[in-house]
mmCIF file of C-alpha atoms in Angstrom:
data_model
loop_
_atom_site.group_PDB
_atom_site.id
_atom_site.type_symbol
_atom_site.label_atom_id
_atom_site.label_comp_id
_atom_site.label_asym_id
_atom_site.label_seq_id
_atom_site.Cartn_x
_atom_site.Cartn_y
_atom_site.Cartn_z
ATOM 1 C CA LEU A 5 -39.415 32.928 -90.476
ATOM 2 C CA ALA A 6 -39.748 29.141 -90.399
ATOM 3 C CA ARG A 7 -42.975 29.365 -92.419
ATOM 4 C CA LEU A 8 -41.287 31.486 -95.097
ATOM 5 C CA LEU A 9 -38.467 28.969 -95.420
ATOM 6 C CA TYR A 10 -40.957 26.096 -95.571
ATOM 7 C CA ASP A 11 -43.001 27.824 -98.288
ATOM 8 C CA GLU A 12 -39.838 28.433 -100.297
ATOM 9 C CA MET A 13 -38.714 24.799 -99.955
ATOM 10 C CA GLN A 14 -42.069 23.495 -101.231
ATOM 11 C CA GLY A 15 -41.249 24.811 -104.682
ATOM 12 C CA LYS A 16 -37.934 22.983 -104.758
ATOM 13 C CA ALA A 17 -37.538 19.410 -105.968
ATOM 14 C CA HIS A 18 -35.256 18.389 -103.080
ATOM 15 C CA PHE A 19 -38.111 16.965 -101.015
ATOM 16 C CA GLU A 20 -40.678 14.555 -102.410
ATOM 17 C CA LEU A 21 -43.123 15.175 -99.548
ATOM 18 C CA ASN A 22 -43.791 18.275 -97.442
ATOM 19 C CA ALA A 23 -46.016 18.783 -94.425
ATOM 20 C CA TRP A 24 -46.557 21.570 -91.902
ATOM 21 C CA VAL A 25 -48.475 20.260 -88.901
ATOM 22 C CA CYS A 26 -49.724 22.414 -86.036
ATOM 23 C CA VAL A 27 -49.709 20.440 -82.799
ATOM 24 C CA SER A 28 -52.230 21.265 -80.090
ATOM 25 C CA ASP A 29 -51.406 21.712 -76.432
ATOM 26 C CA GLU A 30 -51.962 17.999 -75.842
ATOM 27 C CA PHE A 31 -49.276 15.798 -77.397
ATOM 28 C CA ASP A 32 -51.474 12.990 -78.732
ATOM 29 C CA ILE A 33 -49.281 10.669 -80.805
ATOM 30 C CA PHE A 34 -52.187 9.032 -82.633
ATOM 31 C CA ASN A 35 -53.763 12.339 -83.703
ATOM 32 C CA ILE A 36 -50.444 13.905 -84.687
ATOM 33 C CA THR A 37 -49.536 10.852 -86.765
ATOM 34 C CA LYS A 38 -52.968 10.902 -88.407
ATOM 35 C CA VAL A 39 -52.650 14.583 -89.337
ATOM 36 C CA ILE A 40 -49.149 13.997 -90.733
ATOM 37 C CA PHE A 41 -50.426 11.041 -92.777
ATOM 38 C CA GLN A 42 -53.233 13.175 -94.216
ATOM 39 C CA ALA A 43 -50.917 16.131 -94.868
ATOM 40 C CA ILE A 44 -48.571 14.072 -97.040
ATOM 41 C CA GLY A 45 -51.407 12.783 -99.175
ATOM 42 C CA GLY A 46 -52.404 9.679 -97.272
ATOM 43 C CA GLY A 47 -56.092 10.444 -97.583
ATOM 44 C CA ASN A 48 -58.792 10.049 -94.979
ATOM 45 C CA GLN A 49 -58.393 6.377 -94.215
ATOM 46 C CA LYS A 50 -59.789 5.295 -90.860
ATOM 47 C CA PHE A 51 -57.328 3.797 -88.397
ATOM 48 C CA LYS A 52 -58.229 2.542 -84.948
ATOM 49 C CA ASP A 53 -54.739 1.389 -84.034
ATOM 50 C CA LEU A 54 -51.564 3.487 -83.807
ATOM 51 C CA ASN A 55 -49.441 0.619 -85.099
ATOM 52 C CA LEU A 56 -51.494 0.258 -88.301
ATOM 53 C CA LEU A 57 -51.432 4.018 -88.828
ATOM 54 C CA GLN A 58 -47.667 4.123 -88.392
ATOM 55 C CA VAL A 59 -47.216 1.229 -90.839
ATOM 56 C CA ALA A 60 -49.294 3.126 -93.430
ATOM 57 C CA LEU A 61 -47.264 6.309 -92.832
ATOM 58 C CA LYS A 62 -44.022 4.350 -93.080
ATOM 59 C CA GLU A 63 -45.109 2.887 -96.428
ATOM 60 C CA LYS A 64 -46.089 6.345 -97.696
ATOM 61 C CA ILE A 65 -42.700 7.910 -96.904
ATOM 62 C CA SER A 66 -40.510 4.868 -97.485
ATOM 63 C CA LYS A 67 -37.316 5.793 -99.348
ATOM 64 C CA LYS A 68 -38.546 9.351 -99.955
ATOM 65 C CA ARG A 69 -37.015 12.618 -98.823
ATOM 66 C CA PHE A 70 -39.484 14.663 -96.828
ATOM 67 C CA LEU A 71 -39.713 17.945 -94.983
ATOM 68 C CA LEU A 72 -41.879 17.871 -91.875
ATOM 69 C CA VAL A 73 -42.419 20.850 -89.604
ATOM 70 C CA LEU A 74 -44.180 20.257 -86.296
ATOM 71 C CA ASP A 75 -45.353 23.670 -85.172
ATOM 72 C CA ASP A 76 -46.115 24.589 -81.557
ATOM 73 C CA VAL A 77 -44.937 21.347 -79.926
ATOM 74 C CA TRP A 78 -44.701 21.341 -76.144
ATOM 75 C CA SER A 79 -43.813 17.759 -75.241
ATOM 76 C CA GLU A 80 -40.504 16.934 -73.601
ATOM 77 C CA SER A 81 -41.274 13.245 -73.162
ATOM 78 C CA TYR A 82 -38.468 11.229 -74.728
ATOM 79 C CA THR A 83 -40.727 8.169 -74.922
ATOM 80 C CA ASP A 84 -43.407 10.071 -76.860
ATOM 81 C CA TRP A 85 -40.812 11.310 -79.355
ATOM 82 C CA GLU A 86 -39.386 7.811 -79.820
ATOM 83 C CA ILE A 87 -42.842 6.461 -80.645
ATOM 84 C CA LEU A 88 -43.662 9.346 -82.994
ATOM 85 C CA GLU A 89 -40.395 9.060 -84.927
ATOM 86 C CA ARG A 90 -40.631 5.334 -85.767
ATOM 87 C CA PRO A 91 -42.214 5.632 -89.228
ATOM 88 C CA PHE A 92 -39.816 8.396 -90.273
ATOM 89 C CA LEU A 93 -36.801 6.122 -90.043
ATOM 90 C CA ALA A 94 -37.946 4.610 -93.374
ATOM 91 C CA GLY A 95 -37.401 7.878 -95.240
ATOM 92 C CA ALA A 96 -34.492 8.496 -97.595
ATOM 93 C CA PRO A 97 -31.393 10.234 -96.239
ATOM 94 C CA GLY A 98 -30.781 13.867 -97.068
#
């Protein structure tokens, strides 16, 4: 059901960027961020540092409305979520 809604929303102009990211059993912030960056058109740039990757992601989504679906996530760590969400605070409201 979520996938059908996502596919329908991709055709709409409400969101400037869309990404559906399947998360593995291991909640690896660096890898998840890298896959998100690639999914929104960030290319295959090489990053060795999470901070630099998050800065690049932040610049890519800055002041843009985006739809991001993280599928099959199993982490309940508040700290992990706080770190992962940092770049997304730069997006446009709505």
